[in-house]
Coordinates of C-alpha atoms in Angstrom, one line a residue:
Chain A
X249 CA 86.4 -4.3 159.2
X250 CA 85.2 -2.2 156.4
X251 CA 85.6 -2.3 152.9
X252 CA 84.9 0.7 150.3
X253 CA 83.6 0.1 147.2
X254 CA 84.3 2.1 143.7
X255 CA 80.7 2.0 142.6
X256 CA 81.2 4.5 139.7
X257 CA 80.6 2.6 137.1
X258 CA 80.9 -1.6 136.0
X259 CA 79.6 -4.7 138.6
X260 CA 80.2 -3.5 141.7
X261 CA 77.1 -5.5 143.0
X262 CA 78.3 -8.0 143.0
X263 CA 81.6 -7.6 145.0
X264 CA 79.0 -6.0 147.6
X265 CA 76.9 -9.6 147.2
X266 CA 80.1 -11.5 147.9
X267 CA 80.7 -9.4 150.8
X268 CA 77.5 -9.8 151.8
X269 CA 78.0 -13.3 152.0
X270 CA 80.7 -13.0 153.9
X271 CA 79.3 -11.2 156.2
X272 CA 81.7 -8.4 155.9
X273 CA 80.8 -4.6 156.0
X274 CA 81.1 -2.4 153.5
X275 CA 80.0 1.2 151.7
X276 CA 80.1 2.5 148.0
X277 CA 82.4 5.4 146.5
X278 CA 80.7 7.3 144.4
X279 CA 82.1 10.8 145.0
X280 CA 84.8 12.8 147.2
X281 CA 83.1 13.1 150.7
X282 CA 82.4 8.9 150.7
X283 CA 86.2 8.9 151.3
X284 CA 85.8 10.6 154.8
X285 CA 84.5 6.9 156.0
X286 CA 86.8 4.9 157.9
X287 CA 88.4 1.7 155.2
X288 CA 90.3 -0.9 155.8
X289 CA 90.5 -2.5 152.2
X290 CA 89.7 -0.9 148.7
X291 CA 88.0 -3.5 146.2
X292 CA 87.8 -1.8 142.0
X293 CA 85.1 -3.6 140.4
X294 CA 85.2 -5.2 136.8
X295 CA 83.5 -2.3 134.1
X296 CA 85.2 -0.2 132.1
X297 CA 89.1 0.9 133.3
X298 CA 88.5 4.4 131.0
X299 CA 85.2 5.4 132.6
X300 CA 86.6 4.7 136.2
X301 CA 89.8 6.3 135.4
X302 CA 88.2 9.6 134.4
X303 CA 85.5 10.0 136.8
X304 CA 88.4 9.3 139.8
X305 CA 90.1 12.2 138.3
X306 CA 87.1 14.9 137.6
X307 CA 85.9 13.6 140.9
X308 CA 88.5 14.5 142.9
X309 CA 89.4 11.1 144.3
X310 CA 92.4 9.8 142.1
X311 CA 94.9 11.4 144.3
X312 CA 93.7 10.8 147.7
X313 CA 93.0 7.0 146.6
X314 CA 96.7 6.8 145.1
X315 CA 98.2 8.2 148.3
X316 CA 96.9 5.7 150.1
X317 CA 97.4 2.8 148.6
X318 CA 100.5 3.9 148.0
X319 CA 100.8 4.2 151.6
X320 CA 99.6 0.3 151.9
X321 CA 95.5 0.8 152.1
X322 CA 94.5 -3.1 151.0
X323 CA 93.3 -3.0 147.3
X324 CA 91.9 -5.6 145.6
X325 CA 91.2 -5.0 141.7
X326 CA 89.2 -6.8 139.1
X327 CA 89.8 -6.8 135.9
X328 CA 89.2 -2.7 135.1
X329 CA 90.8 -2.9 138.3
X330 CA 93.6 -4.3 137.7
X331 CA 94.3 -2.2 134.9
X332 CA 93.5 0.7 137.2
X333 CA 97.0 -0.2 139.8
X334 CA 99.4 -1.5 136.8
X335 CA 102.3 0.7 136.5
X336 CA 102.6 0.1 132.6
X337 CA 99.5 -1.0 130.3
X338 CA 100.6 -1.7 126.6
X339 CA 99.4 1.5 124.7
X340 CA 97.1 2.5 126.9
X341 CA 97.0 5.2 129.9
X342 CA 98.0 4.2 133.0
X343 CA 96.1 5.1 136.2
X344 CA 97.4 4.7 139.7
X345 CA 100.4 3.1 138.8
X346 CA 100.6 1.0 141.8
X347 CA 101.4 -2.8 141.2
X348 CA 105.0 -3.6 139.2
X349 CA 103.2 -5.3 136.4
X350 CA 103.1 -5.0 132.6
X351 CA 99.4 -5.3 131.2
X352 CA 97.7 -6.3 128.2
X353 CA 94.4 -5.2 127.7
X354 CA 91.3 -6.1 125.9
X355 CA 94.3 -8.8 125.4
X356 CA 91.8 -11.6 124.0
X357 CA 90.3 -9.4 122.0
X358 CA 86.3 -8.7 121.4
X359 CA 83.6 -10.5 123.6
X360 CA 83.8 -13.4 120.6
X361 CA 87.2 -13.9 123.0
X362 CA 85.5 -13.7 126.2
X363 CA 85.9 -17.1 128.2
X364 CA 85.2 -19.6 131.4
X365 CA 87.8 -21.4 132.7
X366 CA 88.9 -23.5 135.8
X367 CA 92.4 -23.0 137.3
X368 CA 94.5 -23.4 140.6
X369 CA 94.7 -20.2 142.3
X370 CA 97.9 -20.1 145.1
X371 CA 96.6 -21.6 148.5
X372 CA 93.3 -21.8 147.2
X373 CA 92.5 -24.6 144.7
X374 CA 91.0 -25.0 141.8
X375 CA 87.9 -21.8 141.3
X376 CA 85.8 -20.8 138.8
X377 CA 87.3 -17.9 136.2
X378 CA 85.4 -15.8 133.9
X379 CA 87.5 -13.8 131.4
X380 CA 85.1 -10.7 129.7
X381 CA 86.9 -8.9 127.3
X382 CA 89.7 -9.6 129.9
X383 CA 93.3 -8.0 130.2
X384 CA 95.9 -10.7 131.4
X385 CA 99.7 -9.4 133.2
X386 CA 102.5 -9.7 130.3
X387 CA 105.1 -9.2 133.2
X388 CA 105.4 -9.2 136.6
X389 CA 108.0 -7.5 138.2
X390 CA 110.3 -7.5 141.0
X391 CA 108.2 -7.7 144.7
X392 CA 105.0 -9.7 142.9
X393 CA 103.7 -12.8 143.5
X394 CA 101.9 -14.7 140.7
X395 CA 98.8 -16.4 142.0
X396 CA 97.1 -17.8 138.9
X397 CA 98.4 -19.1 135.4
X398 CA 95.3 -19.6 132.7
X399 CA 96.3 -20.5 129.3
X400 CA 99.7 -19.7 129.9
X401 CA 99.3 -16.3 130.8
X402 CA 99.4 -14.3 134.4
X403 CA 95.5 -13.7 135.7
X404 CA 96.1 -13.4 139.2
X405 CA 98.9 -11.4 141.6
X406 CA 99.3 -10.1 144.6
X407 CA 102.2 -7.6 145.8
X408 CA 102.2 -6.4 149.4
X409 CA 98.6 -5.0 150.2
X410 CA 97.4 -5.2 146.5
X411 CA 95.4 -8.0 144.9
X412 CA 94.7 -8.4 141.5
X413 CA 92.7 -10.7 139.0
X414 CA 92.4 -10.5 135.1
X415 CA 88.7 -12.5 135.6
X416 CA 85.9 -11.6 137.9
X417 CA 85.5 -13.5 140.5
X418 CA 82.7 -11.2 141.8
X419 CA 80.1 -12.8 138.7
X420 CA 80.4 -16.7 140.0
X421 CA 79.4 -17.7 143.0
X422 CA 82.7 -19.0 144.9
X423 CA 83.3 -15.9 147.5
X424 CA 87.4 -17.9 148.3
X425 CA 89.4 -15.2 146.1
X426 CA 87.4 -12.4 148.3
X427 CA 87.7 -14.0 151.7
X428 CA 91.4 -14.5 150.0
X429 CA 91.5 -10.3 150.3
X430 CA 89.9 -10.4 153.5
X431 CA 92.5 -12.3 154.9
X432 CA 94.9 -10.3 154.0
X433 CA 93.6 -7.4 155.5
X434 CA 93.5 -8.8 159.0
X435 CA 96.8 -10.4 159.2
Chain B
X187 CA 80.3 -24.6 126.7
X188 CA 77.3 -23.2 125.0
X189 CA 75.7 -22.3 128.3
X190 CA 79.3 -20.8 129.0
X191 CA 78.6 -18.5 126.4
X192 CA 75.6 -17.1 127.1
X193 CA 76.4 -16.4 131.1
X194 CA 79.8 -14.7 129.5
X195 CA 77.2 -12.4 127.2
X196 CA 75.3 -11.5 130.3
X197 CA 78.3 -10.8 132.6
X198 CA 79.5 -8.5 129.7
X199 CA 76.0 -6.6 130.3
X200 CA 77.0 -6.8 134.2
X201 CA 80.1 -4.9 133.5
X202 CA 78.5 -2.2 131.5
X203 CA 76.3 -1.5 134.3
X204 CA 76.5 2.0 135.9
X205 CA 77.5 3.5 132.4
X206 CA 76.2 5.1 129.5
X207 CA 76.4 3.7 126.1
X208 CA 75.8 6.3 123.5
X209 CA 75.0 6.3 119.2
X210 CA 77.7 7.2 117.1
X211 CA 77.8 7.6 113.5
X212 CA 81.5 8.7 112.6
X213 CA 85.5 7.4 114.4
X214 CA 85.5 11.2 115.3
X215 CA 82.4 11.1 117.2
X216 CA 83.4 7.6 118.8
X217 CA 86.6 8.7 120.2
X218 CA 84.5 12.0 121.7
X219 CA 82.0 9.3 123.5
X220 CA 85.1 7.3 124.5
X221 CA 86.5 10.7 126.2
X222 CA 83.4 11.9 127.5
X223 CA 83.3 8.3 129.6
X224 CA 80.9 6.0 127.6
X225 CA 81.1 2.3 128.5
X226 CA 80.2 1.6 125.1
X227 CA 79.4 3.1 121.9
X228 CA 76.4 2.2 119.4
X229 CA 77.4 2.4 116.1
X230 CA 75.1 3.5 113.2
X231 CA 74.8 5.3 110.4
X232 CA 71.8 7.8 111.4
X233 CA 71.0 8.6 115.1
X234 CA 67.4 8.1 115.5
X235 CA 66.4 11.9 115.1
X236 CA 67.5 11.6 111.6
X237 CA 66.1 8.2 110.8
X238 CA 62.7 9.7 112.0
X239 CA 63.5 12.9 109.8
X240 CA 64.6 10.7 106.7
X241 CA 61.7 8.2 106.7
X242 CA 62.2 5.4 104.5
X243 CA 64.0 1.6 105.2
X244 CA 66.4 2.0 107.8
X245 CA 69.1 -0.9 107.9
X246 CA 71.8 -2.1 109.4
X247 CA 74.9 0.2 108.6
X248 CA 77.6 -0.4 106.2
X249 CA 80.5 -2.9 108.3
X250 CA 83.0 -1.2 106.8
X251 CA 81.6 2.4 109.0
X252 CA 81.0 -0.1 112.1
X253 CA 85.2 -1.3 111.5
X254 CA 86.2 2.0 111.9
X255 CA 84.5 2.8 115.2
X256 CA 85.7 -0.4 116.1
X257 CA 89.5 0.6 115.6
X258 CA 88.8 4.2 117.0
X259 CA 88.2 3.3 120.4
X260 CA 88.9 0.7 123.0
X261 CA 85.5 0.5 124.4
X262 CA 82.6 -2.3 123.0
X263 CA 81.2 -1.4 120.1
X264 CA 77.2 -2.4 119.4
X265 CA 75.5 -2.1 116.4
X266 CA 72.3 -2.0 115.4
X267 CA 70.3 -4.8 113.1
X268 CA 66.9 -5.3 111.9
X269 CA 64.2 -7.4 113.8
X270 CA 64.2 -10.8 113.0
X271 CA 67.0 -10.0 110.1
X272 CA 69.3 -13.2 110.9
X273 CA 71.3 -12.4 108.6
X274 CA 72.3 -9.1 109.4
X275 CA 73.0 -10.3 112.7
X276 CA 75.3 -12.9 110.9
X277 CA 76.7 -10.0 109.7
X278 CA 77.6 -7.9 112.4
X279 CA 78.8 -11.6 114.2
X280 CA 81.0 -12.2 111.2
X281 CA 82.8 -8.3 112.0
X282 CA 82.9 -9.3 116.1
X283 CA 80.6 -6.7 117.3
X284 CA 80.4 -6.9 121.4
X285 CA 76.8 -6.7 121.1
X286 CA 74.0 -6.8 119.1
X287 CA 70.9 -4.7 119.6
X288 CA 67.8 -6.4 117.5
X289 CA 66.4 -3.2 117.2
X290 CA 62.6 -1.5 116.5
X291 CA 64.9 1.9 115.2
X292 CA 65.5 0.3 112.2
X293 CA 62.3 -1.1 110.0
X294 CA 61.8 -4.7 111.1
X295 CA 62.7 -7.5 108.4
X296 CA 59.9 -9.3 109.8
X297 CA 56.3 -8.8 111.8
X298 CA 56.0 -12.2 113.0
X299 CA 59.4 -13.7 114.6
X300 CA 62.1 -12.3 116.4
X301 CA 66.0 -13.8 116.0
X302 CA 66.4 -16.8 117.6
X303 CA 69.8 -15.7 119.5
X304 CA 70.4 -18.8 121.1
X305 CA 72.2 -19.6 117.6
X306 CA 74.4 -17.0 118.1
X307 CA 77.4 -16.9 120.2
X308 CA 77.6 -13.1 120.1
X309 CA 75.6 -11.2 122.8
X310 CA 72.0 -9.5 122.0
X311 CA 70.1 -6.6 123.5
X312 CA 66.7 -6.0 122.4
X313 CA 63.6 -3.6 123.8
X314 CA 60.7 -3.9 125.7
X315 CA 57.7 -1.7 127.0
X316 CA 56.7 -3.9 129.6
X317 CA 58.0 -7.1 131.5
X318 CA 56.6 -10.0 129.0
X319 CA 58.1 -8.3 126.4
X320 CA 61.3 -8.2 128.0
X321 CA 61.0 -12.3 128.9
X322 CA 60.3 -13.2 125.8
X323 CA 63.1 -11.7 124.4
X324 CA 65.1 -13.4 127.4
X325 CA 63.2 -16.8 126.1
X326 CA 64.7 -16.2 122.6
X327 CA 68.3 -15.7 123.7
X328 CA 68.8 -11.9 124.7
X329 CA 71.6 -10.9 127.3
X330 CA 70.4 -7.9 127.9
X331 CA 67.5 -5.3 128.2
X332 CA 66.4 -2.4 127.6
X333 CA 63.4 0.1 127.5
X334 CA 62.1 0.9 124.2
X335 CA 61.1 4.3 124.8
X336 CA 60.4 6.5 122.0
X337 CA 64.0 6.9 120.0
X338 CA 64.5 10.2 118.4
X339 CA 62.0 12.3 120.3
X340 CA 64.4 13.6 123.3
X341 CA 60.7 13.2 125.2
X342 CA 61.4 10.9 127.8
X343 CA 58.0 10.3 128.8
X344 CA 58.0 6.3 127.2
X345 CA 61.0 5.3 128.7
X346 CA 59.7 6.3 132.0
X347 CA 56.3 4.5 131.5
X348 CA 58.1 1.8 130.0
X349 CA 60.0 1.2 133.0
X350 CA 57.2 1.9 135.4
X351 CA 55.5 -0.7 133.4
X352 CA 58.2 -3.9 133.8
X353 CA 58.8 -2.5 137.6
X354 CA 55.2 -2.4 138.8
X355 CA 54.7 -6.3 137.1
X356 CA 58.0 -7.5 138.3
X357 CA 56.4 -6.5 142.1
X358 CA 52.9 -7.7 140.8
X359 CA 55.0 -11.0 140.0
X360 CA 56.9 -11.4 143.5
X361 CA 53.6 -10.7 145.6
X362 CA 51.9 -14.2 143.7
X363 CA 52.0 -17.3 145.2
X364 CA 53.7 -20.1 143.6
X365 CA 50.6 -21.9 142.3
X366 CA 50.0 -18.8 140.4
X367 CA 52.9 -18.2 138.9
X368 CA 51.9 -20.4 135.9
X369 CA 48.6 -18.2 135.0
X370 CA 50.6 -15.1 134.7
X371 CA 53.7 -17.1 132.3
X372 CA 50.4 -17.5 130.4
X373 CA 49.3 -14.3 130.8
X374 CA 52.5 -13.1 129.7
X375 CA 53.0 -15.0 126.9
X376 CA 56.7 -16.0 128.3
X377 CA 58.0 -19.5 129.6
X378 CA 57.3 -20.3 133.1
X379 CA 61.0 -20.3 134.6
X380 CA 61.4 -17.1 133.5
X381 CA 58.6 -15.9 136.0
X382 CA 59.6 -17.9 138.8
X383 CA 62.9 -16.5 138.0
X384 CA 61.6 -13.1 138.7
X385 CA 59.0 -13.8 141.1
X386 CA 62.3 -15.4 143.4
X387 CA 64.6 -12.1 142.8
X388 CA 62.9 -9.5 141.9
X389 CA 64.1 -8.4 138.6
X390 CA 64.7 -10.0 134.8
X391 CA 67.8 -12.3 134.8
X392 CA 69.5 -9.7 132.9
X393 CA 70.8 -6.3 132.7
X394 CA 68.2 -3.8 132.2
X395 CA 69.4 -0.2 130.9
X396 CA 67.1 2.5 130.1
X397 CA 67.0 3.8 126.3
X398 CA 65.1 6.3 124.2
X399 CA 64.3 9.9 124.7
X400 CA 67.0 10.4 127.6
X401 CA 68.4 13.7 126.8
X402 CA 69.4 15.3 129.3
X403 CA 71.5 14.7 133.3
X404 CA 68.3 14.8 134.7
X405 CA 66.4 12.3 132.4
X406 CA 69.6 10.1 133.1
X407 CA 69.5 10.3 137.0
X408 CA 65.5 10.3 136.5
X409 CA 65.6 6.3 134.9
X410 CA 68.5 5.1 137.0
X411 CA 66.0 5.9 140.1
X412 CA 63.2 4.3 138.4
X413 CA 65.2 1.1 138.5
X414 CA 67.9 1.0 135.0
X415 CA 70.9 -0.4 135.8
X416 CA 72.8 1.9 133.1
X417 CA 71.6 4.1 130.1
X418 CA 71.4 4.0 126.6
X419 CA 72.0 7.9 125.1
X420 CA 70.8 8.3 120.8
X421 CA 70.3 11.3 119.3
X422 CA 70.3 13.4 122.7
X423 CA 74.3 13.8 122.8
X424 CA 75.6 14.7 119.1
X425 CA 72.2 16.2 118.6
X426 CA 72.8 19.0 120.9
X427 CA 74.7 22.1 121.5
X428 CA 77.6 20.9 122.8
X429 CA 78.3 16.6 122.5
X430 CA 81.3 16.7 124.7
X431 CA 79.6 18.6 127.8
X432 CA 76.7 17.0 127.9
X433 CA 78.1 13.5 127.4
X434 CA 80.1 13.7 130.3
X435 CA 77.4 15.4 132.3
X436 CA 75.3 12.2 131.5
X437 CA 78.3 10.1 132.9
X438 CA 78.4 11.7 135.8
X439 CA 74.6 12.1 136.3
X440 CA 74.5 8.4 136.0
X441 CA 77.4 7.3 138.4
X442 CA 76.0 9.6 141.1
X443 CA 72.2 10.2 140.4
X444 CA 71.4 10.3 143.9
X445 CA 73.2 13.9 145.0
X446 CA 70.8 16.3 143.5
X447 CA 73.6 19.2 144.6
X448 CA 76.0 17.7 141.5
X449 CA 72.8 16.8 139.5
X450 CA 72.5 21.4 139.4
X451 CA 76.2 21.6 138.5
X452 CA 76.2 18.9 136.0
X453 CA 73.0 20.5 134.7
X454 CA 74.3 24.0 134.3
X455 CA 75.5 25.8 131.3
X456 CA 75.3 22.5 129.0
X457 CA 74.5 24.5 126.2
X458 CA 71.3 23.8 123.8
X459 CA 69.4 20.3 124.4
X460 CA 67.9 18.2 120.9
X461 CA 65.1 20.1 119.6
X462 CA 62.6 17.4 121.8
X463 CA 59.6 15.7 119.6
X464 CA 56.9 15.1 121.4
X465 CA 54.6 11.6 121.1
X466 CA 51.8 13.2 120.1
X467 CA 53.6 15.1 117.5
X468 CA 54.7 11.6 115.7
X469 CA 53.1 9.4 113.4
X470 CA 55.4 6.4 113.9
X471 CA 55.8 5.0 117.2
X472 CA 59.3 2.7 116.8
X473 CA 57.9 1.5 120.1
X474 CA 54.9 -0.5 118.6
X475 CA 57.6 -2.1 116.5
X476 CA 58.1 -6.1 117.4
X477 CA 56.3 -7.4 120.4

């Protein structure tokens, strides 16, 4: 299995450490011919959803990455991420339009509102959450699955091949949410 | 919780990696940084160049100009205060700026002592020119790093020895054995978990971006091979021909420095670069500012 990483901008590392540790092969995506590679799964890091949104587009890429996932390529999204596959974002653009959620972002405001939490994530238990200038899902949709409440508000959903998460689990060190993905892929 | 809040500061640094953060002084000029792909904006009232042209006390900008880059664009906003000026730092805290930067462009407020940041829950980034530099400022409660360079200039030749600088101690550092770890803390003038942080990983335990002088796609893709994790753009965007162009040239520089092919596309036809300063053409070095 192999996993491609959009490593235009933000922490995308880190979801290469957490691979790493799961011992799970992977490559970065920084331009148009990186998507000739064989990939199984898709992971969009945490950074900023505007930067990664343009560069996709003056790159080249946005459209070949939309097919696909669109055509059920695994994609898990972090925060920026997440933004990146919601099909509406409160007045803001929307990108790839993938995932039948409403989103929020910046929704808790400046990094003054930036958090840590612990919460129960679906089938996993209780893991470590940290919210930076974090969006959260105002509604999900028909076909989604909500995996995590935090203070009362949707962080974590998964519909069909797509994951998402409002926090980052790439930035603490419990790798579950990404073996979570992983999973996924091979069943 | 405390200790919550300072690994949330640094992982905001972690997400701005990869990106380029650039100086605005105007909404207008904001929302063309936001457009051109900056992960963050610096807001102030001169860009370097014109600080070094106007001479004089340079202080933190009016919060009423910071609030209106802050509604302009979605992006974190930074601003700029005096060293060791607590209470411009209160300030800018007191508006809920994403970040800080305790900063040798402005005059410093005081010779002797740096902010303690630990008292602060909003996130600081502060210069250096070599690696104990850089850990003090870590000891006093920075997030986040970044070269001093020589602001203003568009010469990006102290940014680049700044960051050979750090690098070649950071590898000095890892190559010690344990027992001696403790001679170079005192060396360094930093606290000794600090080096055995560094002499364990490699690197600071924070997000080190390049800053001052970087002008141009290739001085971008120049520091992020030398080892930043992102860069910090002043004067050398909305002091050149054409700010939109070259801004965006940057981003991309940055997010794919290692394909020299785009690096000659990007670099094409960008229009006129900042009239460049050289250091032996200045008489004050922001660099020497707070060590």
């Amino acid at each position: 299995m192999k996993i491609g990483i959009l490593a235009l901008q933000g922490a995308f590392l880190e979801h290469e450490h957490m691979l790493q540790r799961l011992e799970t092969d992977y490559f970065e995506i920084r331009q148009k011919k990186d998507l000739e590679q064989q990939m199984d799964g898709f992971i969009i890091p945490g950074g900023e959803s505007t930067v990664m949104g343009k560069l996709l587009k003056e790159l080249d890429m946005f459209e070949i990455l939309r097919d696909r996932i669109l055509s059920g390529l695994p994609v898990f999204g972090t925060c920026a991420g997440l933004i990146l596959l919601a099909k509406e974002v409160e007045d803001n653009p929307t990108y790839f339009g993938s995932m039948n959620i409403r989103v929020k972002r910046n929704a808790y405001g400046r990094q003054l509102g930036s958090f840590y939490t612990q919460q129960d994530f679906a089938g996993i238990g209780v893991i470590p959450m940290s919210f930076i200038r974090a969006p959260y899902i105002a509604e999900a949709y028909e076909g989604v699955q909500i995996l995590a409440w935090a203070d009362g508000k949707i962080v974590a959903a998964r519909q069909g091949n797509q994951l998402v998460t409002a926090f980052h689990p790439e930035v603490n060190e419990d790798v579950r949410v990404h073996q979570y993905f992983l999973d996924m892929i091979s069943r | 919780m405390e200790e919550n809040r300072y690994e949330l500061n640094k992982q905001l640094a972690q997400m701005l990696k990869g990106g380029v953060i650039m100086d605005v002084t105007t909404p207008e000029q904001a929302k063309i940084a936001e457009e051109a792909g900056a992960c963050a904006v610096m807001a102030l009232e001169r860009i370097p160049a014109d600080i070094r042209a106007a001479g004089g006390v340079s202080r933190m900008s009016d919060p009423k100009m910071i609030k209106g880059i802050q509604q302009a664009v979605s992006i974190p906003v930074m601003a700029k205060c005096r060293i060791g000026h607590f209470m411009e730092a209160r300030i800018l805290e007191a508006i809920e700026i994403d970040y800080i930067d305790e900063s040798e462009v402005l005059s410093p407020a005081d010779d002797i002592y740096h902010i303690n940041k630990h008292d602060f829950k909003v996130p600081f980034v502060c210069g250096a020119r070599d690696l104990g530099e850089a850990l003090r400022r870590i000891g006093e409660g920075a997030s986040m790093i970044r070269t001093k360079g020589e602001p203003g200039t568009g010469d990006v030749v102290q940014a680049v020895r700044h960051m050979r600088a750090m690098n070649a101690e950071i590898r000095r550092i890892q190559n010690l054995r344990a027992d001696e770890l403790f001679e170079a803390a005192k060396q360094l003038q930093v606290p000794a978990e600090l080096v055995q942080y560094v002499h364990e990983h490699g690197k600071p335990p924070v997000v080190n971006f390049a800053a001052g002088g970087v002008a141009t796609p290739a001085d971008a893709a120049l520091m992020m091979h030398l080892g930043a994790e992102g860069v910090f753009v002043g004067s050398g965007i909305f002091k050149s021909g054409n700010p939109e162009k070259r801004a965006a040239a940057i981003v991309k520089a940055v997010a794919n420095y290692n394909d020299a092919g785009m690096l000659a596309e990007l670099s094409a036809d960008l229009g006129e670069a900042m009239v460049g300063i050289n250091e032996q053409e200045i008489r004050l070095l922001m660099a020497e500012r707070g060590k």
